[in-house]
Short mmCIF file of C-alpha atoms in Angstrom, two decimals:
data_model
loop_
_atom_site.label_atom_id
_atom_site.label_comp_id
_atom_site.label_asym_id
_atom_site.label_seq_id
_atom_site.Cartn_x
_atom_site.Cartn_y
_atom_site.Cartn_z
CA UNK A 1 0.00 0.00 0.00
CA UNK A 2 1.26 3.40 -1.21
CA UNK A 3 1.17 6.12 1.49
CA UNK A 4 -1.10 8.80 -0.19
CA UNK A 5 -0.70 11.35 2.56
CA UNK A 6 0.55 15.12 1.03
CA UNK A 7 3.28 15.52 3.66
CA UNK A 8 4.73 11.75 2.37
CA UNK A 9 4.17 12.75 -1.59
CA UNK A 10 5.44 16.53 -1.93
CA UNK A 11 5.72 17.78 1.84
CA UNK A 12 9.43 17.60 3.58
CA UNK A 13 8.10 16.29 7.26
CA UNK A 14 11.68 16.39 8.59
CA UNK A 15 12.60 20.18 7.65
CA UNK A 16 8.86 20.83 9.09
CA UNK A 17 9.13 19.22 12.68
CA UNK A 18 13.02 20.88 12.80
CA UNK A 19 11.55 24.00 12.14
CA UNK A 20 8.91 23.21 14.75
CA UNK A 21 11.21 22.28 17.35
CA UNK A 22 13.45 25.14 16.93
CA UNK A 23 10.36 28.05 16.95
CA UNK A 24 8.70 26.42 20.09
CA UNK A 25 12.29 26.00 21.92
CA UNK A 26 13.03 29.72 21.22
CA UNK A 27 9.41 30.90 22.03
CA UNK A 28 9.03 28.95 25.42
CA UNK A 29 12.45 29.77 26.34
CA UNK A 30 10.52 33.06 26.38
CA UNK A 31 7.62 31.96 28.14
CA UNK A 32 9.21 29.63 30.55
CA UNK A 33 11.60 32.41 31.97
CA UNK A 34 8.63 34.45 33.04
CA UNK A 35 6.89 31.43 35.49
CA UNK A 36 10.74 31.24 36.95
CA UNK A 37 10.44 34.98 37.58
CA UNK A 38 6.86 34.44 38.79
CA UNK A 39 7.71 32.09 41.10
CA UNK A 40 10.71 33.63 42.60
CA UNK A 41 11.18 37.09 41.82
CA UNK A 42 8.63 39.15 41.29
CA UNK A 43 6.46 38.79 44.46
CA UNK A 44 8.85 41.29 45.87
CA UNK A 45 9.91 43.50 42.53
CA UNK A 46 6.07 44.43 40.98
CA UNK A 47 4.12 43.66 44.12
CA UNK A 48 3.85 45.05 47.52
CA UNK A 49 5.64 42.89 49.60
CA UNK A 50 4.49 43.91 52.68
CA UNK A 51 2.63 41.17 53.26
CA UNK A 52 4.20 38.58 51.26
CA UNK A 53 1.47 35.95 50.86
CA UNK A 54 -0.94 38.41 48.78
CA UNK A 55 2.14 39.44 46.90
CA UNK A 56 2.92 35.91 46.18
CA UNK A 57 -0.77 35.16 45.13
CA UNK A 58 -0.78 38.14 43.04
CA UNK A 59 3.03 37.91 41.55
CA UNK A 60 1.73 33.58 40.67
CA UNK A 61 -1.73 35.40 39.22
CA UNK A 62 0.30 37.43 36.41
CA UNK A 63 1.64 33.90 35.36
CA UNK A 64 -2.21 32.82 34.81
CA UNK A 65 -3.24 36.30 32.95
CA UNK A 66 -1.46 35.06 29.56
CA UNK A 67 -3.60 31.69 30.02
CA UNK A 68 -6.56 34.18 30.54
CA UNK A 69 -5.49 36.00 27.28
CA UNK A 70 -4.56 32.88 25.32
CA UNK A 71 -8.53 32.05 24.71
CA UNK A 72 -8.92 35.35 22.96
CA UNK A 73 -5.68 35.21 20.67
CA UNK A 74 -6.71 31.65 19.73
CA UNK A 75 -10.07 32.67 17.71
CA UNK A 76 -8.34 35.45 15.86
CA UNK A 77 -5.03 33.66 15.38
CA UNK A 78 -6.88 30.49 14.36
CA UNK A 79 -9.28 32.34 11.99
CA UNK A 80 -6.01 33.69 10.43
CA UNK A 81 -3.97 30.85 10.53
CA UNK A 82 -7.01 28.76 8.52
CA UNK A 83 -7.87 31.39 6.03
CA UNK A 84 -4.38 32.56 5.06
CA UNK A 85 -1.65 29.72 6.42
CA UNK A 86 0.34 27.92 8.97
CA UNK A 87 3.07 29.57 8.43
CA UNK A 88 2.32 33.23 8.21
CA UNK A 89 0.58 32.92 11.90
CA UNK A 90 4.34 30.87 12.97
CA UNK A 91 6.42 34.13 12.21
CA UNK A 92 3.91 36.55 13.83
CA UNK A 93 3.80 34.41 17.38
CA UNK A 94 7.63 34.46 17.41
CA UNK A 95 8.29 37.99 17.22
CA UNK A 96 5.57 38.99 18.95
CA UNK A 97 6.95 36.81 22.06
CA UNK A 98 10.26 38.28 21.33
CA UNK A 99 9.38 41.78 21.63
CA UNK A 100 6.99 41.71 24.65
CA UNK A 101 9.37 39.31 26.54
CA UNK A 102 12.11 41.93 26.06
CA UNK A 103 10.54 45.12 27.20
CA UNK A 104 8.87 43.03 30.25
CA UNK A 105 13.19 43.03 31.05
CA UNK A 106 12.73 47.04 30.68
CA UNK A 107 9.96 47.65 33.02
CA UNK A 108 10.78 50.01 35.76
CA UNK A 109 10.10 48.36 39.38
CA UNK A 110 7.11 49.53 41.80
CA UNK A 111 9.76 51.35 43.94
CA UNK A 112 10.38 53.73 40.81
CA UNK A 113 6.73 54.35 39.58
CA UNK A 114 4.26 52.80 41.69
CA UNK A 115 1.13 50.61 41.02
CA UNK A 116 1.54 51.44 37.27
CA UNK A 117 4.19 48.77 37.21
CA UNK A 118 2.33 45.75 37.78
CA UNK A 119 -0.19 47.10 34.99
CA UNK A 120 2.73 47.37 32.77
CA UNK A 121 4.09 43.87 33.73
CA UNK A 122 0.16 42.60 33.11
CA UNK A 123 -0.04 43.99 29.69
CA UNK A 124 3.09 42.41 28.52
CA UNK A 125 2.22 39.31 29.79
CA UNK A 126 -1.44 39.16 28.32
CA UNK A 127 1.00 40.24 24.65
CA UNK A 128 2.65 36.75 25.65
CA UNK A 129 -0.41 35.15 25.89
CA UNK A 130 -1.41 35.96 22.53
CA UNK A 131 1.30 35.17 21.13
CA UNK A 132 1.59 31.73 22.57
CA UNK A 133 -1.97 30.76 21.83
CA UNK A 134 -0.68 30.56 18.07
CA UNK A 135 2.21 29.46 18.26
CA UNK A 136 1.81 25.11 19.44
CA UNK A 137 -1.55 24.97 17.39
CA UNK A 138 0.33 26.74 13.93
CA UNK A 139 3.30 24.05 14.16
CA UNK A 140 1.20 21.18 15.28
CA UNK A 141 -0.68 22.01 11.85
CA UNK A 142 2.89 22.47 10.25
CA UNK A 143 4.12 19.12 11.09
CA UNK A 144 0.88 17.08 10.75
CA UNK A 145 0.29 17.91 7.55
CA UNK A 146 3.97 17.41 6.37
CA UNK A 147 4.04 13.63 8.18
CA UNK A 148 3.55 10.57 6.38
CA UNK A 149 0.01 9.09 7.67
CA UNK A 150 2.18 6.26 9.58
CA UNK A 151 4.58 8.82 11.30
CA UNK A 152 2.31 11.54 12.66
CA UNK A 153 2.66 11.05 16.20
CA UNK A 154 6.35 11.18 15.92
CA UNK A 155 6.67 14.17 13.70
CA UNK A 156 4.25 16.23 15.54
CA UNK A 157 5.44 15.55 19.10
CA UNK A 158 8.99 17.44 17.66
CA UNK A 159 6.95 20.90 18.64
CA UNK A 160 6.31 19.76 22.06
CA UNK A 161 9.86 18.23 22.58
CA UNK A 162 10.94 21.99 21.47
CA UNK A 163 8.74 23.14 24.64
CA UNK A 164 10.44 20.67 26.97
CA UNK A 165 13.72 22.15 25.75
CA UNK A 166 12.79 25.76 25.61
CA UNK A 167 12.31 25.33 29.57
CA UNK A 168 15.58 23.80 29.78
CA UNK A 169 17.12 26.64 28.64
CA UNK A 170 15.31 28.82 30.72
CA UNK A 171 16.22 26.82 33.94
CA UNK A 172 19.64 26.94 33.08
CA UNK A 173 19.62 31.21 32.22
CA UNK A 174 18.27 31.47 36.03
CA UNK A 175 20.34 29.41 38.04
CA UNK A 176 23.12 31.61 37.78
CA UNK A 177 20.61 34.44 38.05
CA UNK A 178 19.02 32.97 41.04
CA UNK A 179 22.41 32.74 42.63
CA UNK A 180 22.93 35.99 42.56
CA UNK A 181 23.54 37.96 46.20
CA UNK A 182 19.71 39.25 47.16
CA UNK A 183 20.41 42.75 46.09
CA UNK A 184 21.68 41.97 42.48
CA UNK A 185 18.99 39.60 42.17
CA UNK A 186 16.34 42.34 42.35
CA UNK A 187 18.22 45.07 41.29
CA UNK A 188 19.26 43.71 37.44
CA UNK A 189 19.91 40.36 37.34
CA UNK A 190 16.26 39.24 36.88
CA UNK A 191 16.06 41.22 33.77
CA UNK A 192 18.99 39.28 31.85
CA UNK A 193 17.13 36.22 31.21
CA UNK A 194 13.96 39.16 29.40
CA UNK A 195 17.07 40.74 27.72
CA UNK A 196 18.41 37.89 25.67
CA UNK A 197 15.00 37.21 23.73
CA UNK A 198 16.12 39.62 21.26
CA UNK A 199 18.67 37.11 20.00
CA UNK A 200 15.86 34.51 20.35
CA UNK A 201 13.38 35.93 18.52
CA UNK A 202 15.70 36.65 15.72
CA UNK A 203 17.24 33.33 15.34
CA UNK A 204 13.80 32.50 15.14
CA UNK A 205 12.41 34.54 12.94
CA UNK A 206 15.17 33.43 10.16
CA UNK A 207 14.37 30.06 10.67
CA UNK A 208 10.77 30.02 10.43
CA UNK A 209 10.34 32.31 7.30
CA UNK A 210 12.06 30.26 4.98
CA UNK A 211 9.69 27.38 5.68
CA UNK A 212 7.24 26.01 2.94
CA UNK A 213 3.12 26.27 3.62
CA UNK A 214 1.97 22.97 4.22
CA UNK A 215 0.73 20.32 0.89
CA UNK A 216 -3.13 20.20 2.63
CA UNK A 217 -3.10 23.78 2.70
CA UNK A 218 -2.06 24.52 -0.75
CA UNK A 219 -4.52 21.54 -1.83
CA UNK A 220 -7.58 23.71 -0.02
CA UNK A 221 -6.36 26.92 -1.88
CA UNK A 222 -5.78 24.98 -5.16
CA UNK A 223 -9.74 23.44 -4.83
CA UNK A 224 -10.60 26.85 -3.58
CA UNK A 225 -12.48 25.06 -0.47
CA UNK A 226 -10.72 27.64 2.19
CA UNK A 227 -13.22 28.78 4.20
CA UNK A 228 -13.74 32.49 4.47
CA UNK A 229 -15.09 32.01 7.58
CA UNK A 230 -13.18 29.09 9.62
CA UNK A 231 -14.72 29.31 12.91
CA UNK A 232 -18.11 29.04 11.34
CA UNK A 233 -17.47 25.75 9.82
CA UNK A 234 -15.56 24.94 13.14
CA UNK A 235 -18.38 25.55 15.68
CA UNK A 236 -20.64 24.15 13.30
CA UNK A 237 -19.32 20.75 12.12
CA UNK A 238 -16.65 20.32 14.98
CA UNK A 239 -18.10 21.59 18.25
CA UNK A 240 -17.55 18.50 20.04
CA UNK A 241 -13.91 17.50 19.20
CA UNK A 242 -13.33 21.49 20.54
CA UNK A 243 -15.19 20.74 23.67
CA UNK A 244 -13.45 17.16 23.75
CA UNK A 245 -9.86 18.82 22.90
CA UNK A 246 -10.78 21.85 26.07
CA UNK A 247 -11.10 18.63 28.53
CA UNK A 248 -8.10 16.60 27.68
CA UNK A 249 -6.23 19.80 27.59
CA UNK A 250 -6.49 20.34 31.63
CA UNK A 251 -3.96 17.85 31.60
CA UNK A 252 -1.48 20.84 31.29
CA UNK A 253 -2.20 21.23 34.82
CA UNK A 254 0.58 19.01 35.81
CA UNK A 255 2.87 20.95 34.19
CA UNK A 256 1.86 24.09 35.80
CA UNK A 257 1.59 23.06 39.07
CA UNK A 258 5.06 21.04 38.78
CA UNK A 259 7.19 23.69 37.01
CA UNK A 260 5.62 27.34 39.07
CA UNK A 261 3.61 26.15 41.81
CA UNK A 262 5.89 23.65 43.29
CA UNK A 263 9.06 25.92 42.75
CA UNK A 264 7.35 28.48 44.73
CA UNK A 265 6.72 25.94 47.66
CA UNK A 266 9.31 24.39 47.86
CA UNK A 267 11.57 27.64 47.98
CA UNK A 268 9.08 29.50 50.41
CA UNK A 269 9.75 29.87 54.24
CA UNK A 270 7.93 27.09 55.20
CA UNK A 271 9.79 24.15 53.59
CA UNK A 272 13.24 26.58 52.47
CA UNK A 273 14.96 24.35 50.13
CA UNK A 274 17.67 25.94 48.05
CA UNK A 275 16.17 27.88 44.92
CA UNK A 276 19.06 26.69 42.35
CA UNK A 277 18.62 22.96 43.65
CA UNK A 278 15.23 23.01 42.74
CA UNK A 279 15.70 24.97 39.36
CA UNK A 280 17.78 21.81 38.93
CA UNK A 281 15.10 19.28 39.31
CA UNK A 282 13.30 21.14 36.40
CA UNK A 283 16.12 20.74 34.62
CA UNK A 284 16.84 16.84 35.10
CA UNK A 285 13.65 16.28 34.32
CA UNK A 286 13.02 17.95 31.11
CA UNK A 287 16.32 16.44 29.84
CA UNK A 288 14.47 12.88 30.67
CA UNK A 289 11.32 14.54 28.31
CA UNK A 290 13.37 15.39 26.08
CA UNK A 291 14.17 11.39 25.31
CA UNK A 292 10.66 10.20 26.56
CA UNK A 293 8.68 12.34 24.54
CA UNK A 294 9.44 10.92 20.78
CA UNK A 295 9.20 7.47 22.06
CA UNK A 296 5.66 7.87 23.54
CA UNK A 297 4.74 9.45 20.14
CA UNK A 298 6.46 6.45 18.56
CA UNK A 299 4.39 4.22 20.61
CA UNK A 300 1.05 5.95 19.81
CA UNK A 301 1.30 5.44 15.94
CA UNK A 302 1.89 1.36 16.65
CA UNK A 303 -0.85 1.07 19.33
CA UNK A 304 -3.14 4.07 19.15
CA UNK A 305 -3.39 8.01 21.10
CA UNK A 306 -6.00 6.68 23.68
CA UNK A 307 -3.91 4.10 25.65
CA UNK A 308 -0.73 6.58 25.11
CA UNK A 309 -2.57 9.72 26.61
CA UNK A 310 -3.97 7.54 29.17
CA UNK A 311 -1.22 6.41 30.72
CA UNK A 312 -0.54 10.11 31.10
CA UNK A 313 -3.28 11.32 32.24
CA UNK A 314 -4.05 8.72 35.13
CA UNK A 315 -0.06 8.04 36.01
CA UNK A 316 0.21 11.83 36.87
CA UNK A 317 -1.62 13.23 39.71
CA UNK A 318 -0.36 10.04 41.89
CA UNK A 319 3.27 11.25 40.66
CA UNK A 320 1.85 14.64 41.92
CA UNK A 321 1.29 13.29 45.34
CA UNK A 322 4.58 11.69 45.56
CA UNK A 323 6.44 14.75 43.96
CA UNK A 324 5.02 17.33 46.56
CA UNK A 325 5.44 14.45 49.47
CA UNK A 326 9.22 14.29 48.60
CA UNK A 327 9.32 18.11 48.50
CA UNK A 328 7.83 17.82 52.13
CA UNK A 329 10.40 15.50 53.12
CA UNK A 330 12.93 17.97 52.06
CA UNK A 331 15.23 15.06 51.10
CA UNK A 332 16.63 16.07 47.78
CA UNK A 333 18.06 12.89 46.13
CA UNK A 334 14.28 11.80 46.73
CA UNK A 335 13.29 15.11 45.14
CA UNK A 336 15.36 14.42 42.19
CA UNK A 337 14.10 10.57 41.34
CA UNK A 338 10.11 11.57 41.77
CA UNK A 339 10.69 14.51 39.82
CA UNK A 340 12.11 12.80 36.65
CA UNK A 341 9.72 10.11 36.75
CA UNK A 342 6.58 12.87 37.05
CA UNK A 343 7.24 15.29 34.86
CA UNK A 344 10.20 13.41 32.37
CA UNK A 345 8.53 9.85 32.14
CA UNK A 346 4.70 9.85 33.04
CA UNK A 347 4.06 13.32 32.15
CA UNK A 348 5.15 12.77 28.84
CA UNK A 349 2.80 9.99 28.04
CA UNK A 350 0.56 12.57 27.43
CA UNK A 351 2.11 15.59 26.53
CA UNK A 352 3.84 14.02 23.82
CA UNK A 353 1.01 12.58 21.51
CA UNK A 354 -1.70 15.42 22.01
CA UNK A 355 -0.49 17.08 18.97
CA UNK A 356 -1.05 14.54 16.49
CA UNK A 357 -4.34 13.54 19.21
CA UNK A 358 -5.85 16.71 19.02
CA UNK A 359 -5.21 17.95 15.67
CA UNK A 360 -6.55 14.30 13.91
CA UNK A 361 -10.03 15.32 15.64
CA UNK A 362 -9.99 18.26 12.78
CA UNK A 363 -10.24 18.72 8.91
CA UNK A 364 -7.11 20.43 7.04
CA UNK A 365 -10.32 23.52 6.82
CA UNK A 366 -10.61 24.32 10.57
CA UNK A 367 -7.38 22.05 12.48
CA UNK A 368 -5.57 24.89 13.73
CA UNK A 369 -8.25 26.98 14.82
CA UNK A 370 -9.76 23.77 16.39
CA UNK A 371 -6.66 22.77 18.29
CA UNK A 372 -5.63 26.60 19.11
CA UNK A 373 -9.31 27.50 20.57
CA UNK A 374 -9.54 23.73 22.31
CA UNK A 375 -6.30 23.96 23.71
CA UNK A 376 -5.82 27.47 24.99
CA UNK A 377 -9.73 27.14 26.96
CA UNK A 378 -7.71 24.32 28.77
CA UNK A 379 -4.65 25.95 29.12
CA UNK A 380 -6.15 28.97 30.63
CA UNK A 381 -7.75 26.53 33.42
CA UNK A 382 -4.38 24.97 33.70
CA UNK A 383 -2.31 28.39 34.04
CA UNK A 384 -4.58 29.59 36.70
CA UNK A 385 -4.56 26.49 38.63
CA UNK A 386 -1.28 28.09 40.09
CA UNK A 387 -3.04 30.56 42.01
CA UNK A 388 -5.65 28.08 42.21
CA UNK A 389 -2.99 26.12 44.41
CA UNK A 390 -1.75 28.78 46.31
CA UNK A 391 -5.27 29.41 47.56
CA UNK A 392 -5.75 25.90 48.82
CA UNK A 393 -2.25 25.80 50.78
CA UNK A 394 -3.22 29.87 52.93
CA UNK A 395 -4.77 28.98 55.94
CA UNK A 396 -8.49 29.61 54.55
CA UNK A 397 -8.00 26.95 52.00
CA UNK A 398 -10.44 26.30 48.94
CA UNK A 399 -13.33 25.14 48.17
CA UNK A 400 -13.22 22.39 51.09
CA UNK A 401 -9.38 21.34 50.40
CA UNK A 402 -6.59 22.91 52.13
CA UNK A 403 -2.52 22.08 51.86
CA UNK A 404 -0.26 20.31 49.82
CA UNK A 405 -2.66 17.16 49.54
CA UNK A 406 -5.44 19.31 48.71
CA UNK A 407 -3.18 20.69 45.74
CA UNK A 408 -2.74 17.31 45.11
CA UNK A 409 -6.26 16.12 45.08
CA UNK A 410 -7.06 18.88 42.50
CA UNK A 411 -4.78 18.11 39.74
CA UNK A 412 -5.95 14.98 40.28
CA UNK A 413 -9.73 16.42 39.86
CA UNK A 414 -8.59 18.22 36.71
CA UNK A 415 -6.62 15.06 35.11
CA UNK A 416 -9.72 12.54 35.90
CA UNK A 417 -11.77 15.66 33.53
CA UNK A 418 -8.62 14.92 30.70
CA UNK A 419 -8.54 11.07 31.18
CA UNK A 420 -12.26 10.82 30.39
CA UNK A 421 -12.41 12.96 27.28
CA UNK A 422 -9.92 11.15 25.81
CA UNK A 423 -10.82 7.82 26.74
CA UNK A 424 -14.65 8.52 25.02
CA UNK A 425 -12.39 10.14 21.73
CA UNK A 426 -12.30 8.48 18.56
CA UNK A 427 -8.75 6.75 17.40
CA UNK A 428 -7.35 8.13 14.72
CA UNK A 429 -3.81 6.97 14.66
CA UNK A 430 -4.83 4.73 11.44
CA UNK A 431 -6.89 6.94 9.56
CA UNK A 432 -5.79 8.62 6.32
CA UNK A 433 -4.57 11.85 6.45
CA UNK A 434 -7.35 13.18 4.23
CA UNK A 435 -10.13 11.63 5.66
CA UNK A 436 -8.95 13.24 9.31
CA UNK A 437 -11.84 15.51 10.56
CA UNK A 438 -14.28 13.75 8.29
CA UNK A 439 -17.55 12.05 9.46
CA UNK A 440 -17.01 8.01 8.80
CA UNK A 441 -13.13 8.50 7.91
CA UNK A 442 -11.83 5.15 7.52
CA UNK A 443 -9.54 3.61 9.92
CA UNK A 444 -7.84 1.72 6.97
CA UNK A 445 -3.74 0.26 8.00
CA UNK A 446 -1.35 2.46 7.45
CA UNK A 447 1.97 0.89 5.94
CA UNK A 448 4.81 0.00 8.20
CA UNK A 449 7.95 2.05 8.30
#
């Protein structure tokens, strides 16, 4: 059997997920730094720290405003990125990220102008959230549609193995910075990390432009089936895949809650483990991702999304437990080993394969609007779930749970939501490429490679 797919005839599905890889790296490095800075920094920089808890809350609260803002950017950016092209809306996201993440580096401090400088800090950070609501659902799009039908899993889980790196490299900018004496720290060392996007958002910006628009794209302009109105056609024929794709996407919460939340803990007063130690365990365990992530994806195109995702899904709120128990224990070689295996190994079960998962529930006409408006609803749940958290562990608690089990118990809420929309979705790991998105699309073998 002759794979008939447009990314295995004409399409070049390597150059496609490279070019993936490298955008999301460089944008997330960008989008990373600023959770890092969330969680250690600028509690006591933007907000009044006079009474540090409600600076905390509020400093972890900026972090969720670009989830907030990453709904609205999705239904223009996806309207765009359906009507004109993958690639124009992969250039835009960059630079855009780029430029805000610099001048965030710029912003004068409250000391120097007052409350205007958490409005400032805001505003930049809802500009991120725009930006990134484009950006994952545009090169998801980009690599699915170059993959042979066989290999989609594995091409498309190159943009998410980007992400994994892009916080690597954002670990790794604030160690040193977070080792810093106190008063460099908050003074100008903070901002270094902001600074350097220039040179990320250029490197990125060459990359990207040179990259071909997608065969199924071209095919729609050639048949002159683009709709004019994407969103339409998506709420219309697809309005269940985007409610399905807004309920597995909670499973982000794991990563929110492991990578801010948890950093903020386990540095505050009351457990006082050593900031750069635990930048570390970010960075041991993304390195693990980085390895785990294209061999789940390789999985889900021999067995299926569904068990893949799964395994995810219900694996990682009982790694939760044992992450934030080990934090409790303040015993760091324990640290280390739970943190690897939560967010390196079982985390990426599912993190890995939702980009060829999600964006198989959608026709070439609506997929990245589908995926980007899915996907960013969740993510905005997910992002806030960090202040969520820090409600549930002040002494008034929330909503009936309290501590670090009650943080526990409600990722685990939130990844029982993801388990069961995914384990009622259709699989699609064996259907054509063309038929994707299509009612009764045939689940016919793909060939072996």
């Amino acid at each position: 059997m002759t794979d008939s797919s447009p990314g295995a005839q004409q399409g070049t599905p390597r150059k496609a997920a490279v070019a993936a890889w490298i955008g999301s790296a460089l944008e997330y490095y960008d989008f990373f730094i600023y959770g890092s800075a969330a969680a250690l920094i600028f509690s006591k920089v933007f907000f009044d720290d006079s009474d540090p808890t409600t600076a905390t809350l509020q400093s972890l609260a900026s972090f969720g405003v670009a989830y907030a803002a990453r709904p609205v950017g999705a239904f223009f950016l996806g309207h765009v990125g359906d009507r004109f092209g993958r690639k124009k809306i992969m250039v835009f996201t960059l630079v855009l990220m780029g430029v805000s993440t610099f001048l965030i580096g710029c912003l004068p401090t409250r000391d120097q102008i007052g409350g205007l400088a958490p409005v400032l800090l805001v505003l930049l950070r809802v500009l991120q959230g725009l930006s990134a609501a484009g950006e994952q659902a545009s090169a998801n799009s980009m690599t699915l549609e170059h993959a042979p039908a066989d290999r989609r899993g594995y091409f498309t889980s190159f943009t998410l193995n980007g992400t994994q790196f892009g916080q690597i490299l954002a670990t790794f900018v604030f160690i040193p910075v977070a080792a810093l004496p106190e008063e460099q720290l908050l003074s100008w060392g903070w901002r270094v990390p902001f600074w350097l996007s220039v040179a990320v958002a250029v490197a990125g910006w060459i990359i990207r432009r040179k990259l071909e628009e997608t065969p199924a794209f071209e095919q729609e302009v050639a048949k002159g089936t683009v709709p004019k109105m994407p969103l339409a056609v998506l709420f219309r024929d697809h309005w269940s895949s985007v409610l399905r794709v807004v309920g597995a996407a909670l499973i982000a919460t794991v990563s929110t809650i492991f990578t801010v939340w948890a950093l903020n803990y386990a540095t505050s007063d009351a457990i006082g483990l050593d900031r750069a130690t635990m930048l570390w365990v970010g960075v041991a365990a993304n390195a693990v991702a980085l390895v785990a992530i294209p061999l789940w994806a390789r999985l889900s195109d021999r067995i299926g999304r569904r068990p893949v995702f799964l395994v995810g899904a219900v694996g990682s709120p009982i790694m939760i437990f044992a992450y934030l128990a080990a934090i409790n224990s303040k015993n760091y070689p324990l640290i280390f080993l739970v943190g690897i295996l939560t967010l390196g190994v079982v985390y990426s079960a599912s993190n890995g394969i939702w980009p060829s998962l999600y964006g198989e529930m959608f026709s070439t006409r609506v997929r990245l609007s589908g995926m980007a408006i899915g996907t960013q609803i969740g993510f905005a749940i997910a992002g806030f779930a960090v202040a969520s958290a820090a409600g549930i562990v002040s002494p008034e608690g929330w909503l009936g749970l309290q501590g670090w089990t009650g943080v526990g118990i409600f990722t685990a809420i939130l990844c029982a939501i993801s388990a069961i929309a995914v384990a009622t979705a259709r699989e699609t790991y064996r259907v054509p490429t063309e038929e994707l998105g299509l009612a009764g699309g045939s689940a016919a073998p793909s060939p072996s490679r």
